Structures are given as C-alpha cells and as structure tokens.
CSV table of C-alpha atoms and ligand atoms in Angstrom, one decimal:
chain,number,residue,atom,x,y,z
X,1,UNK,CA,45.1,44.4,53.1
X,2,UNK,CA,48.0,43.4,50.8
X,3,UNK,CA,51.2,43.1,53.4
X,4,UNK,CA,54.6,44.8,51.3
X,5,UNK,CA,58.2,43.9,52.0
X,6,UNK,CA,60.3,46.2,50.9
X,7,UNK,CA,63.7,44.6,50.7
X,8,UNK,CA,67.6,46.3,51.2
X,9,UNK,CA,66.1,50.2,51.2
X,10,UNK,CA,68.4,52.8,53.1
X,11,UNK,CA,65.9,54.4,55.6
X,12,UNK,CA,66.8,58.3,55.3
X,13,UNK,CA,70.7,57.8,53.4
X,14,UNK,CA,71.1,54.9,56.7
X,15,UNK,CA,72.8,51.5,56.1
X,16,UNK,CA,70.4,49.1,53.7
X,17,UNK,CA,67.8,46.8,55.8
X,18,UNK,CA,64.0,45.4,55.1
X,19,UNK,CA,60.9,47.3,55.9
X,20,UNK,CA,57.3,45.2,56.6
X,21,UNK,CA,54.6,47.1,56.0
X,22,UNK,CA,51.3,45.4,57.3
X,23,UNK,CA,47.9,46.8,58.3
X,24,UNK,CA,48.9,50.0,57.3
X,25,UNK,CA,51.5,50.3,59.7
X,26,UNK,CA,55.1,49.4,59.7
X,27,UNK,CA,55.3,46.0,61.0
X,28,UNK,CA,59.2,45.1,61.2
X,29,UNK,CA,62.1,46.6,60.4
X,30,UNK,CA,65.6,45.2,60.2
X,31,UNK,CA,67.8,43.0,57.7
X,32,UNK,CA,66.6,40.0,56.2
X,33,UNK,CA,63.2,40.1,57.0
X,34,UNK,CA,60.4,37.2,55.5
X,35,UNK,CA,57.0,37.3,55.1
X,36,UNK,CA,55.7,34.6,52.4
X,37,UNK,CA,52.2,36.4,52.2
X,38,UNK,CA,53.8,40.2,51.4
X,39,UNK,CA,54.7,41.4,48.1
X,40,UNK,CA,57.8,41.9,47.5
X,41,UNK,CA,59.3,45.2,46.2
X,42,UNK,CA,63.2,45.7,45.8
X,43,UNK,CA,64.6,48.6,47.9
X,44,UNK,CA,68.3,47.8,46.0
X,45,UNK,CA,69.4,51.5,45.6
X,46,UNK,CA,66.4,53.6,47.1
X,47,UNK,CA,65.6,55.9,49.8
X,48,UNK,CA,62.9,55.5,51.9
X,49,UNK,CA,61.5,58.9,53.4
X,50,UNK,CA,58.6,59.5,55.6
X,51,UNK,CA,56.0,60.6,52.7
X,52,UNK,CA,56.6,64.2,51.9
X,53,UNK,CA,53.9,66.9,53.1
X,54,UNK,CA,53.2,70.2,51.2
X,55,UNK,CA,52.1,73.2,53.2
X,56,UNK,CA,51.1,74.7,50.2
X,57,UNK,CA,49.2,73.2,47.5
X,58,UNK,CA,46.4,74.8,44.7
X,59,UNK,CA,43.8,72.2,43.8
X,60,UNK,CA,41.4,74.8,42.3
X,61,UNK,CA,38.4,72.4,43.2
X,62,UNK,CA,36.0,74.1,43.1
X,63,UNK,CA,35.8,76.4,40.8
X,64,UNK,CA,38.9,75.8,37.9
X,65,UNK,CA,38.4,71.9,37.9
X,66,UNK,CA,39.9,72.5,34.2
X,67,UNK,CA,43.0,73.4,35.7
X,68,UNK,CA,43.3,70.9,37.9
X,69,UNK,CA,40.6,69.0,40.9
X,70,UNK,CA,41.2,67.6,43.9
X,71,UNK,CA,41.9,64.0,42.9
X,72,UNK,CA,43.8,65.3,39.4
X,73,UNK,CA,46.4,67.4,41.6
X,74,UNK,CA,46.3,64.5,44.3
X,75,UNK,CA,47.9,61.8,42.1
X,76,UNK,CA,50.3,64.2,40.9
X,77,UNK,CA,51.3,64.8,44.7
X,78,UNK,CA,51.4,60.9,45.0
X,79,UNK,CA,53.7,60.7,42.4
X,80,UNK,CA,55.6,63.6,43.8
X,81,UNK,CA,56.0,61.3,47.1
X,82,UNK,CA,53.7,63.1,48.9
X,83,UNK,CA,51.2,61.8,51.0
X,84,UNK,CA,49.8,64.9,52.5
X,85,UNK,CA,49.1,68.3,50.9
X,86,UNK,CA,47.6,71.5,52.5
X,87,UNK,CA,45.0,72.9,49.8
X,88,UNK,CA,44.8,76.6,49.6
X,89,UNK,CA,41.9,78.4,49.8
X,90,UNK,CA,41.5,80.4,46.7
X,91,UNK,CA,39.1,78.5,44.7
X,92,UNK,CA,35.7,79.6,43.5
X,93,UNK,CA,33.8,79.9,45.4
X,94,UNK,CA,36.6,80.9,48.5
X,95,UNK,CA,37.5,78.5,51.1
X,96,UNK,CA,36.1,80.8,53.6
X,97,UNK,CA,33.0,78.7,55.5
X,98,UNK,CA,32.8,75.7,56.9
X,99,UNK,CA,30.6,73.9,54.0
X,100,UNK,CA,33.6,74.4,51.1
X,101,UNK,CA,36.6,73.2,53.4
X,102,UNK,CA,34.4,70.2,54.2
X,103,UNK,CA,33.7,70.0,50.6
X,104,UNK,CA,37.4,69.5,49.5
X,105,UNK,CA,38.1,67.3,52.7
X,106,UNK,CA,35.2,65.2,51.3
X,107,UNK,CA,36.9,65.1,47.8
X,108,UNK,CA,40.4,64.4,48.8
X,109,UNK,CA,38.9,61.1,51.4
X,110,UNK,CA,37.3,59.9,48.2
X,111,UNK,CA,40.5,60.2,45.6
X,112,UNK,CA,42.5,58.5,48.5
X,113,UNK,CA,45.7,59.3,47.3
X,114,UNK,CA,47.2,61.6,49.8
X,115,UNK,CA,45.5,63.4,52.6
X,116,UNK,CA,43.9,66.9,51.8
X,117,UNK,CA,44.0,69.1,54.7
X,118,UNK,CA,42.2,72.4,53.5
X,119,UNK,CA,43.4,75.8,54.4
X,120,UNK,CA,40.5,78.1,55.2
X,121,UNK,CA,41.0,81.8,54.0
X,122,UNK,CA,41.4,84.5,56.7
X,123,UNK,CA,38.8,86.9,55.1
X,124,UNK,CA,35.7,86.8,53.3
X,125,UNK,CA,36.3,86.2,49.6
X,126,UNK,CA,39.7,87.0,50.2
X,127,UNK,CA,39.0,90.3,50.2
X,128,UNK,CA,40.3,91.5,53.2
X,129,UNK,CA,37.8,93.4,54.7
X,130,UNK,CA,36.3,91.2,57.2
X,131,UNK,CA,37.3,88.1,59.0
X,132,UNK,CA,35.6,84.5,57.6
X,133,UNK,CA,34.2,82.6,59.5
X,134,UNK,CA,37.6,80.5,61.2
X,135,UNK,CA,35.7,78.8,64.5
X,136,UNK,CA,33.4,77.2,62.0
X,137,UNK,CA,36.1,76.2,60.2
X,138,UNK,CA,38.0,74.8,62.6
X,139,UNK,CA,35.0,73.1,64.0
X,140,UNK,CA,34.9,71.6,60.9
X,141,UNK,CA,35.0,67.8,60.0
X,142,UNK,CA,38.3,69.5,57.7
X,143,UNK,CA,39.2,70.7,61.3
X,144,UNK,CA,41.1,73.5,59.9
X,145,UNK,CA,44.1,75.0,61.8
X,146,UNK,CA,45.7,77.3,58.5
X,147,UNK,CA,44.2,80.1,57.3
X,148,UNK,CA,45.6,82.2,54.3
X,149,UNK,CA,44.5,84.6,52.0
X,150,UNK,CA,47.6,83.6,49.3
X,151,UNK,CA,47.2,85.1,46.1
X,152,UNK,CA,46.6,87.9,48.4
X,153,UNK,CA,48.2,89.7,51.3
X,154,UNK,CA,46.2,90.3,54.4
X,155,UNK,CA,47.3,93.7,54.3
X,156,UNK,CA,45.2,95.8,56.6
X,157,UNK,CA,47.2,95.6,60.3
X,158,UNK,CA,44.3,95.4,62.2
X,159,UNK,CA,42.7,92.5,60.6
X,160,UNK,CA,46.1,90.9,60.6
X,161,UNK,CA,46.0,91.5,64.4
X,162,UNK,CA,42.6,90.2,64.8
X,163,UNK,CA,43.3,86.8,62.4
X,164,UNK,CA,46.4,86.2,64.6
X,165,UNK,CA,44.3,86.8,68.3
X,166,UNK,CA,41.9,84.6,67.1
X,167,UNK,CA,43.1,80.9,65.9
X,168,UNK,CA,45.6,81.7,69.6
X,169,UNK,CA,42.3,80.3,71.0
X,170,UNK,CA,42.7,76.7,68.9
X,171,UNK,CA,46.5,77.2,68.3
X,172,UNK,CA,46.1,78.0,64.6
X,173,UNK,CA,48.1,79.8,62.4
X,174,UNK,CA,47.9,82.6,60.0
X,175,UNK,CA,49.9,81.8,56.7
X,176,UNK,CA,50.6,85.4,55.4
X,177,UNK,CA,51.2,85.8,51.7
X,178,UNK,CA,53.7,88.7,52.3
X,179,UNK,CA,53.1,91.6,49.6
X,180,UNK,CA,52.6,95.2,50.8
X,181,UNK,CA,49.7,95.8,47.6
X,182,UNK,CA,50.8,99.4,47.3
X,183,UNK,CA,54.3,98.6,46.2
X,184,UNK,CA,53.0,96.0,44.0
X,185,UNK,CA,50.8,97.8,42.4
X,186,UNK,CA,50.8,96.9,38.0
X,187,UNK,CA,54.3,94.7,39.0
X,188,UNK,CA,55.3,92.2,36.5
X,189,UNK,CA,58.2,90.5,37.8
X,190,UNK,CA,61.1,91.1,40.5
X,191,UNK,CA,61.8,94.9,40.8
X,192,UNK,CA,65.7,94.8,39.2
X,193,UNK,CA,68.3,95.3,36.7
X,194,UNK,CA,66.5,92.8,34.8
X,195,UNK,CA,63.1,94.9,35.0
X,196,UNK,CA,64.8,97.9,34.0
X,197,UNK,CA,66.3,96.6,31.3
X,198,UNK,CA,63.4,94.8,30.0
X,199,UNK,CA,60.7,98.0,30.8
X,200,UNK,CA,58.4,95.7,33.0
X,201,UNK,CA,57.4,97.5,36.5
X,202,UNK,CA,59.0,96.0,39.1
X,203,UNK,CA,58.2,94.1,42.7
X,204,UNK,CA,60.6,95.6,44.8
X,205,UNK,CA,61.7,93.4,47.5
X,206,UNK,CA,60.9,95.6,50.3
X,207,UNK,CA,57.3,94.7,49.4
X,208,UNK,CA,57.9,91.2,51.0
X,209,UNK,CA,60.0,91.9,53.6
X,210,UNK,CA,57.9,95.0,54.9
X,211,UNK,CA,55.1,92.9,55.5
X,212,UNK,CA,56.6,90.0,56.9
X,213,UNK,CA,58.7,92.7,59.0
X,214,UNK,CA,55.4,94.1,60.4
X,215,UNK,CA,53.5,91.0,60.9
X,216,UNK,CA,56.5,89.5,63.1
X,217,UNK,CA,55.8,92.3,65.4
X,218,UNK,CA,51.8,91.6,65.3
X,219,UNK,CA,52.7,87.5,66.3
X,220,UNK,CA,55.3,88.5,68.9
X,221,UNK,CA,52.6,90.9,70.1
X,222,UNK,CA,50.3,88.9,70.2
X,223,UNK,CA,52.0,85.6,71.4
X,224,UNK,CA,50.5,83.5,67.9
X,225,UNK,CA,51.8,81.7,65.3
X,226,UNK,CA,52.6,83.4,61.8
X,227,UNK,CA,53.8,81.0,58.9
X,228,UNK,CA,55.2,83.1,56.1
X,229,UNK,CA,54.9,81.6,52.4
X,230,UNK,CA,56.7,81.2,49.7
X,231,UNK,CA,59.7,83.3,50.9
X,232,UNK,CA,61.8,84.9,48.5
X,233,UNK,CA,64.5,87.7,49.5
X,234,UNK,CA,67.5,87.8,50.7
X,235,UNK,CA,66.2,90.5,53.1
X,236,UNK,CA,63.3,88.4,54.2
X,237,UNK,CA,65.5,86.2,55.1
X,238,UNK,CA,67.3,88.6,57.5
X,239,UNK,CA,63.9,90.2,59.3
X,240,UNK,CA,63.0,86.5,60.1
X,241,UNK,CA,66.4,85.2,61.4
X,242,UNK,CA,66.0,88.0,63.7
X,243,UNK,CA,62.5,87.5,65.0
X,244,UNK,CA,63.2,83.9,65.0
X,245,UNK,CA,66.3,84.5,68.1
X,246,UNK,CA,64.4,86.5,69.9
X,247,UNK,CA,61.3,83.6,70.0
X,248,UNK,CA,58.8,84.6,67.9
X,249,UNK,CA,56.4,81.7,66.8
X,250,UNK,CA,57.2,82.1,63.0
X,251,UNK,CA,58.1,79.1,60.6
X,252,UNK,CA,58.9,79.9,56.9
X,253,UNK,CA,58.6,78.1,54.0
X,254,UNK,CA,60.6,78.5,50.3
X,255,UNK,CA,59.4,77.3,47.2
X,256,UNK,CA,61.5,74.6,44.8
X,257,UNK,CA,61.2,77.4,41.7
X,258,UNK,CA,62.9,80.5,44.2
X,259,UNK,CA,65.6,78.2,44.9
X,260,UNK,CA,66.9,77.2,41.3
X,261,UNK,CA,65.2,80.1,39.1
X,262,UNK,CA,66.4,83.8,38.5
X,263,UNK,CA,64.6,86.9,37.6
X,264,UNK,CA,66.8,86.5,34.3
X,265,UNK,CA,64.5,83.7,32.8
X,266,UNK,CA,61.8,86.7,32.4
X,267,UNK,CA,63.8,87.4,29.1
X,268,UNK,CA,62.3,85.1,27.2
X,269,UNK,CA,59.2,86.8,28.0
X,270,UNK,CA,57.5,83.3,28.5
X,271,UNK,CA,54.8,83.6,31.1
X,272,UNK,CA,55.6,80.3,32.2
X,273,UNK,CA,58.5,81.9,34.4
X,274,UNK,CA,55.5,84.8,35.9
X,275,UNK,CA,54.7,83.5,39.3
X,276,UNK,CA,53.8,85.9,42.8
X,277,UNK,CA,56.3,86.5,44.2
X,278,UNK,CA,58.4,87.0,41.5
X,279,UNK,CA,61.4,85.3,40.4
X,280,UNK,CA,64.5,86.8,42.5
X,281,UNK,CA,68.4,87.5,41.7
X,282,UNK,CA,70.4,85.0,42.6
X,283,UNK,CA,72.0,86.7,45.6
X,284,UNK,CA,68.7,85.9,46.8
X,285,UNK,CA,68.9,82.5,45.9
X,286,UNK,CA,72.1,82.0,47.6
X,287,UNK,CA,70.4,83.5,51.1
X,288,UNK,CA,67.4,81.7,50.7
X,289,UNK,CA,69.7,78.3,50.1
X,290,UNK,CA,71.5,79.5,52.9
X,291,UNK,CA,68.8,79.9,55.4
X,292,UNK,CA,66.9,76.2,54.6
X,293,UNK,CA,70.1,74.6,55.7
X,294,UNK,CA,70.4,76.8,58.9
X,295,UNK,CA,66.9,76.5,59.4
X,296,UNK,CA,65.5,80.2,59.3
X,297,UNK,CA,63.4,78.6,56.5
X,298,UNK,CA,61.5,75.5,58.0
X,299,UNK,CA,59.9,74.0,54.8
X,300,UNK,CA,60.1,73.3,51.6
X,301,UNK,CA,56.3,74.2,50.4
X,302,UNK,CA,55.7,73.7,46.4
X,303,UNK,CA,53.0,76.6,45.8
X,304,UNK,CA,51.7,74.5,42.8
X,305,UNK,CA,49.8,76.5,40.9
X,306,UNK,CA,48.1,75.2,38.2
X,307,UNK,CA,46.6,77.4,35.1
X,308,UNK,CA,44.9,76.4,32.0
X,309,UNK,CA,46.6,77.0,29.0
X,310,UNK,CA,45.1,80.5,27.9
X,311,UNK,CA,45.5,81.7,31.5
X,312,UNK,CA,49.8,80.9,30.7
X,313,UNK,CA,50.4,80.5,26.6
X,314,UNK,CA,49.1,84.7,26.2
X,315,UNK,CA,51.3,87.3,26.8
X,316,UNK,CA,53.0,88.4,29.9
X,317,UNK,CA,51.4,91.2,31.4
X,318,UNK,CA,47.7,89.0,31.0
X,319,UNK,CA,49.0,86.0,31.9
X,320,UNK,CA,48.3,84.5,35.4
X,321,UNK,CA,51.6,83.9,38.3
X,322,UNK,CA,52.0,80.5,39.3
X,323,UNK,CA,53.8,77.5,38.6
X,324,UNK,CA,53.5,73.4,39.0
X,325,UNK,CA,55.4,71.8,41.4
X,326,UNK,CA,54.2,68.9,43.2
X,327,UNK,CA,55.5,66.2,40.3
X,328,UNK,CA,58.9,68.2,40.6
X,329,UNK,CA,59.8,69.1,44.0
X,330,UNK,CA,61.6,66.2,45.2
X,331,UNK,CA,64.2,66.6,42.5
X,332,UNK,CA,64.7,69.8,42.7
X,333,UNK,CA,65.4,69.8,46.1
X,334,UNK,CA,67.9,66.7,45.6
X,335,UNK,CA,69.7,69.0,42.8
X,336,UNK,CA,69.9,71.9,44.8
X,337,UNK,CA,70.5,70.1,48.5
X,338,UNK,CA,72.5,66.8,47.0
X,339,UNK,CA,71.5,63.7,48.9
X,340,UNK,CA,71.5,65.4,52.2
X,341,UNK,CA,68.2,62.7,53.3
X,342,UNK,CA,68.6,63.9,56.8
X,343,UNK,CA,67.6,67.3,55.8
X,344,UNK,CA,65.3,67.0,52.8
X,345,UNK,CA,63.1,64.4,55.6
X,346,UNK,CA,63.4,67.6,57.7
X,347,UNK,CA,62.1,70.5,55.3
X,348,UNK,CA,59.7,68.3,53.0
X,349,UNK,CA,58.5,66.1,55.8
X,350,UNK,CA,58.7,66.1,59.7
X,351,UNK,CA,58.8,69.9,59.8
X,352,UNK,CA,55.6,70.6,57.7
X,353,UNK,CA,53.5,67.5,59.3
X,354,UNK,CA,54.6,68.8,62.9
X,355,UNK,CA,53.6,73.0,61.7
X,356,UNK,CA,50.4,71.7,59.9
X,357,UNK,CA,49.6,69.4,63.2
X,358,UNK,CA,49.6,66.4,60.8
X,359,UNK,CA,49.7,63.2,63.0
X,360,UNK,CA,50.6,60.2,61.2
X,361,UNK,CA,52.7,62.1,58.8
X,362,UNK,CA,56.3,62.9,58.5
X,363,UNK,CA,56.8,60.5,60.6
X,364,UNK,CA,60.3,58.0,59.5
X,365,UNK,CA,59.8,54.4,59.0
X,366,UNK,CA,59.7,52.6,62.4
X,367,UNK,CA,57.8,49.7,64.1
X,368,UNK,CA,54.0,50.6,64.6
X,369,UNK,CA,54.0,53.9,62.5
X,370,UNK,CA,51.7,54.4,60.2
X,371,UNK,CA,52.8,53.5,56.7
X,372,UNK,CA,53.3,57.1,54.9
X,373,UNK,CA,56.7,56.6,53.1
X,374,UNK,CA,58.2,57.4,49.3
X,375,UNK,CA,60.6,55.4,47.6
X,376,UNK,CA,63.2,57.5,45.6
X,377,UNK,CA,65.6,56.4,43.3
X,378,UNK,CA,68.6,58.6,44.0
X,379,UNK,CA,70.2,57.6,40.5
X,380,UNK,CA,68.1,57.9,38.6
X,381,UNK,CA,67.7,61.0,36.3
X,382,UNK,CA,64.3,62.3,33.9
X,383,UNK,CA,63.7,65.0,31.4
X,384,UNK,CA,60.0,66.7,32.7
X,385,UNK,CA,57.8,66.5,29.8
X,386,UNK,CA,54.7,68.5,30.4
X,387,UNK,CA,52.4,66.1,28.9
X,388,UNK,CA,53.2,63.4,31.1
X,389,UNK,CA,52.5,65.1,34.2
X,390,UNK,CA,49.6,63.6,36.3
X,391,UNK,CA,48.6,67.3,36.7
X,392,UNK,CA,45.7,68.5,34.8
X,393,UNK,CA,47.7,71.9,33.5
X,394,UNK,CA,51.2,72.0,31.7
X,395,UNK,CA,53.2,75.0,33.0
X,396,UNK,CA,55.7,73.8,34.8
X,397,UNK,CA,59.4,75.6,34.2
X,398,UNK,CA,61.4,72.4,33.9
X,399,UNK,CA,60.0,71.4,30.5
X,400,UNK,CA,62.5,69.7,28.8
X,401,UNK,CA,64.7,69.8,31.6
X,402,UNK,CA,66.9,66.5,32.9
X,403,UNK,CA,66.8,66.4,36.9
X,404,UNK,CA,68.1,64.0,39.3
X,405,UNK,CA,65.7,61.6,41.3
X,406,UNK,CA,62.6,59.3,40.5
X,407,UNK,CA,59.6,58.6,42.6
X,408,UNK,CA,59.4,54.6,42.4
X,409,UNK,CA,56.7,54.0,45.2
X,410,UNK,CA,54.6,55.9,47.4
X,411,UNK,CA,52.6,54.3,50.6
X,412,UNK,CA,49.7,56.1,52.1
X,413,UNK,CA,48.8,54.1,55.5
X,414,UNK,CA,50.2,51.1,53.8
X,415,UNK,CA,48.5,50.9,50.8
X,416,UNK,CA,50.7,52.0,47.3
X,417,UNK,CA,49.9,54.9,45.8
X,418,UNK,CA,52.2,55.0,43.8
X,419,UNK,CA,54.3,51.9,42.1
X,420,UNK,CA,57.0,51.4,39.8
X,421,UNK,CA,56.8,55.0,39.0
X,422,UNK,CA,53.1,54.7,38.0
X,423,UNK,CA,50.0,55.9,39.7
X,424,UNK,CA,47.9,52.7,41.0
X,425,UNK,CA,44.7,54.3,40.2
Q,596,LIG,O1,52.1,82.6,41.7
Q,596,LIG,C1,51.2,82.5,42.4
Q,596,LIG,N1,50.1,81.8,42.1
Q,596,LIG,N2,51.3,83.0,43.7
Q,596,LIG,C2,50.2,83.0,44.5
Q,596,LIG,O2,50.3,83.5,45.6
Q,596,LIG,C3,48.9,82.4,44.1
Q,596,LIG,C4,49.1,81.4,43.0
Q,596,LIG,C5,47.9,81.0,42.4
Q,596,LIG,O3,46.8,80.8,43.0
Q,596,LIG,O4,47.9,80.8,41.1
C-alpha cells in the first residue's frame, strides 16, 4: 500500500500541520513530518475532514441502473467527500430480504469507493401492509440496522409501532419518511401562497409534522429509536425540539436543497425543482437553519435521487420528486453554514457514522484511525455543470450555478479515492 503525506492541512479549521497516512490508518500527525517512501500531496490551503457519511442515499441498483448503480452513484459520493453512504431501499425489486441488501453490500465492496451500508425497507414492497423480513436483514452479511420505507410513509400506527418494537431487540432504527398520505393526496409542491397562485394542489405542512408528531409518541412509547428524514417545516422542527427535551431517542436529518431552495423556484414550472417533500417557504428555511446549528436536526443527509431524463425533462405533474446531491452537498452546506468545520464535521460526519453505527467513519484524523478523510479546498469556487457529474442522471438544481468549495482528495482506509479533484478509478 502506497504511504501519503499530506503536508500543511488544517485538521477541522485547526492550525496547519502534516498528516501520515500508512496502512490505511493514520500513522503520524504533527508539523514537519518525512517519510521518503510516501507521496506527497500539498495540504497548503485545505481542510481535512473525517470523510463525510450520508444517511440517505438512492443508488437505484437494482432495478433503474439507467439512472444511476451502485458504483456510478459511489464515485459521485467519493467525489462529494464521502466515504460512506446509507442506500435506500427503494429499488426494484425492494430492499426488503436479506438476499437484495446483501446484493448491494456485494456491489458497493466491489466498486470500493466508499462503503455501502444498505437500508432495508420496513414493509414488504413498501407497501405498508406487512412487516419485511428485518431479523434476516439484520442477520445479514449487510448487517442492517435502518429500515425505511422513503418514498413512502409508514403510515398505518400499528405497523409503525410494530417496526419500532422490533429492531429495540438489535438497537435499530426506523427512518420514517414523514407524510400523512391522506393530506398528500394529488400534491404537487408545498401547500402555499405559491400553490395558490400557481393552481397546483398543495402539501400542507401539517402532513409532515403530524406524522412525525405521532411517531414521537410511538418511540417514546416504546423506548426505540426513530430517525426522521429529510425534514422540512418550520413546525417539524418545533414537535421534535420538544420530544427531543423530554429524551426521546429521535435524530433528524435536513437535506442540502430544503436549506437553500424555496417553494418559489416551482414558478418556472421546471420539474427539476419537484422533489418529496416539497420545497418550503423560507421561514422554513430559516427554522430549519436554525435548528442544525442548535442541534434539533442532527445531520445533514443528501436524499440524492437520481431520475433518468424522461422521468424529469416532461411536465410537472408526471414528472418524478427527487434531486442529486451527493457531488453538491459539501458546498452547499459551506455556503449556507460558512466555514464553521467544527460543525459541518458534526452534521456531515461524526453524527451520521455514530446514528448509522458506522465504526471507522466520522472519525477526525488522529494516530491509529483508520484513514477516511476529504480534502476541501475552502477557496475555491465551481459552476455545477450537469454533464460533468460522476452521477449517471443530470437533475441536479444548481446547474449553472457558482458555489464555494472543491473536493481535491478523498481517502477511504488510506487509499485515494479521489485526487486532484478527479475520480482514481
Ligand atoms: O424526492 C424524493 N425522491 N423523495 C423521496 O422520498 C424519494 C426520492 C426518490 O426515490 O426519488
């Protein structure tokens, strides 16, 4: 294995110094470090962060390997800095036995460029009717400990309750994607001036914030662990800063798009702006900006969605929700959080790896841990073009768009993913 010294890097916004990377673990770290057999690479102006972990990823393998696969959307996460991603279990066929979470496991061990760790869905074919089969999953060689039904909302109660009751017994967690269905019902985009105006039916707020309200009260109940994704009200916010001070077991995660985008960009009627949940106003932005540096939201989680181009470039009501965001993220969050390295290590990092029981990840640089680490080039600034993306689909919102920060390297137990901007393989 190559040895990498990575010279006059600030470790998480600290004072410059030298990192060793050897074996896949970080060797030495301090100033003026030598090691004639490394490869050198200059840390002048970078950040080093432990290698960023997504608790909510779309790979669409199997099933929509046009839109994107396992090792398509994994060099896009490598490239994003991450070196772990949680893959969601809507594919076709579901993530919902033991034989198709080991099958993406598999796939993501071979690509080798970040570390798949699949979600297994809560209920048969995601249909909500009856649990899937979770002990097998977790029992797994993908040793699952998330299951979600996203893209759909475990809406019946007394599954919910039965989900939660049972991963208590391997301390798993039910990630709830937070959509009372009856509110939602023909909704287009946020439920708003802006839907009003524009005659599309709405997705009122209380739709999110009923169901998280009510599943809350199921963990607390029932003593589990709820994750809630892709929060995105101001009002959501508010049910789970209460729960959270009274000690329920909730984390929360925001996506990059709910914290920069309003329900306004709907006006252009591009579908490229329809994701689930919608859009927001940005009142809600301001809570949800509010309650990531308080800490009510945990994690920054991208929900990259990938589509194939006549699933997004039809019109709006046909067109599918989702959005890309694992070659985006990082910038985003340095444009909305400035370089506040402390934090983004918290919410893109640490926090995830520690919910998603990630060992080895989120971790920051220090002697003898493994080597999972992106190099960011604070400075630096890029205008997204779609069809440079590593990702196999183009809708991503920041087309055209110039945003601050540059992946330069990323290390995945010590070997670069990642270098000089550029994929290594
Ligand atoms: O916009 C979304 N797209 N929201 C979801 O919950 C699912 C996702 C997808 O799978 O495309």
């Amino acid at each position: 294995m190559t040895a990498y010294l990575i010279t006059s890097v600030s470790v998480v916004g600290a004072a410059p110094t030298d990192l060793l990377i050897r074996d896949g673990v970080i060797a030495e770290v301090g100033p003026g470090l030598t090691a004639p057999d490394a490869t050198v690479v200059d840390g002048t102006g970078l950040v080093a962060l432990p290698g960023l972990v997504d608790l909510h990823t779309h790979l669409r393998e199997p099933g929509r390997e046009d839109a994107e696969t396992v090792e398509s959307g994994s060099r896009a996460a490598a490239l994003g800095g991450y070196t772990a991603v949680c893959a969601m279990a809507n594919t076709s066929p579901v993530a919902d036995t033991a034989g198709v979470v080991e099958q993406v496991w598999r796939l993501g061990r071979e690509a080798a460029l970040v570390d798949v760790q699949p979600i297994g869905a809560v209920t048969v074919g995601l249909a909500g009717e009856r649990l899937a089969e979770l002990g097998a999953m977790a029992d797994s060689a993908a040793r699952v400990r998330i299951f979600s039904d996203d893209g759909h909302c475990v809406a019946d109660p007394k599954l919910m309750r039965r989900a939660l009751e049972y991963v208590k017994a391997f301390d798993g967690i039910i990630a709830q994607h937070a959509e009372e269905p009856r509110l939602t019902e023909g909704a287009q985009m946020h439920e708003g001036e802006v839907s009003t105006r524009l005659g599309l039916i709405g997705w009122p707020a209380v739709a999110e914030e009923a169901i998280i309200a009510r599943d809350v009260l199921l963990a607390e109940h029932v003593g589990s662990r709820l994750h809630v994704c892709h929060v995105s009200t101001a009002g959501s916010v508010e049910v789970l800063r209460q729960a959270k001070a009274r000690g329920v077991r909730v984390t929360a995660e925001v996506t990059p798009h709910h914290l920069l985008l309003t329900d306004e960009r709907a006006e252009t009627y591009d579908p490229v702006y329809k994701v689930n949940p919608p859009l927001r106003t940005a009142a809600d932005i301001a809570a949800l900006r509010a309650a990531l540096a308080d800490g009510v939201i945990d994690v920054i989680a991208t929900d990259h969605a990938p589509h194939a181009v006549e699933d997004k470039e039809c019109e709006w009501a046909y067109a599918r929700p989702g959005m890309l965001g694992l070659e985006t993220a990082l910038s985003i969050a340095l444009d909305v959080l400035g370089p506040e390295w402390d934090l983004i290590a918290e919410r893109m990092s640490r926090t995830p790896a520690r919910i998603a029981g990630l060992t080895g990840h989120g971790v920051d640089p220090a002697p003898g841990v493994p080597a999972n680490l992106t190099l960011i080039d604070p400075a630096a600034r890029r205008t997204i073009e779609p069809a440079e993306l590593a990702s196999r689909s183009r809708n991503t919102p920041y087309a055209r768009m110039t945003l601050p920060g540059r992946i330069v390297a990323t290390f995945l137990r010590g070997e670069p993913t990642v270098l000089d901007g550029k994929a290594v393989k």
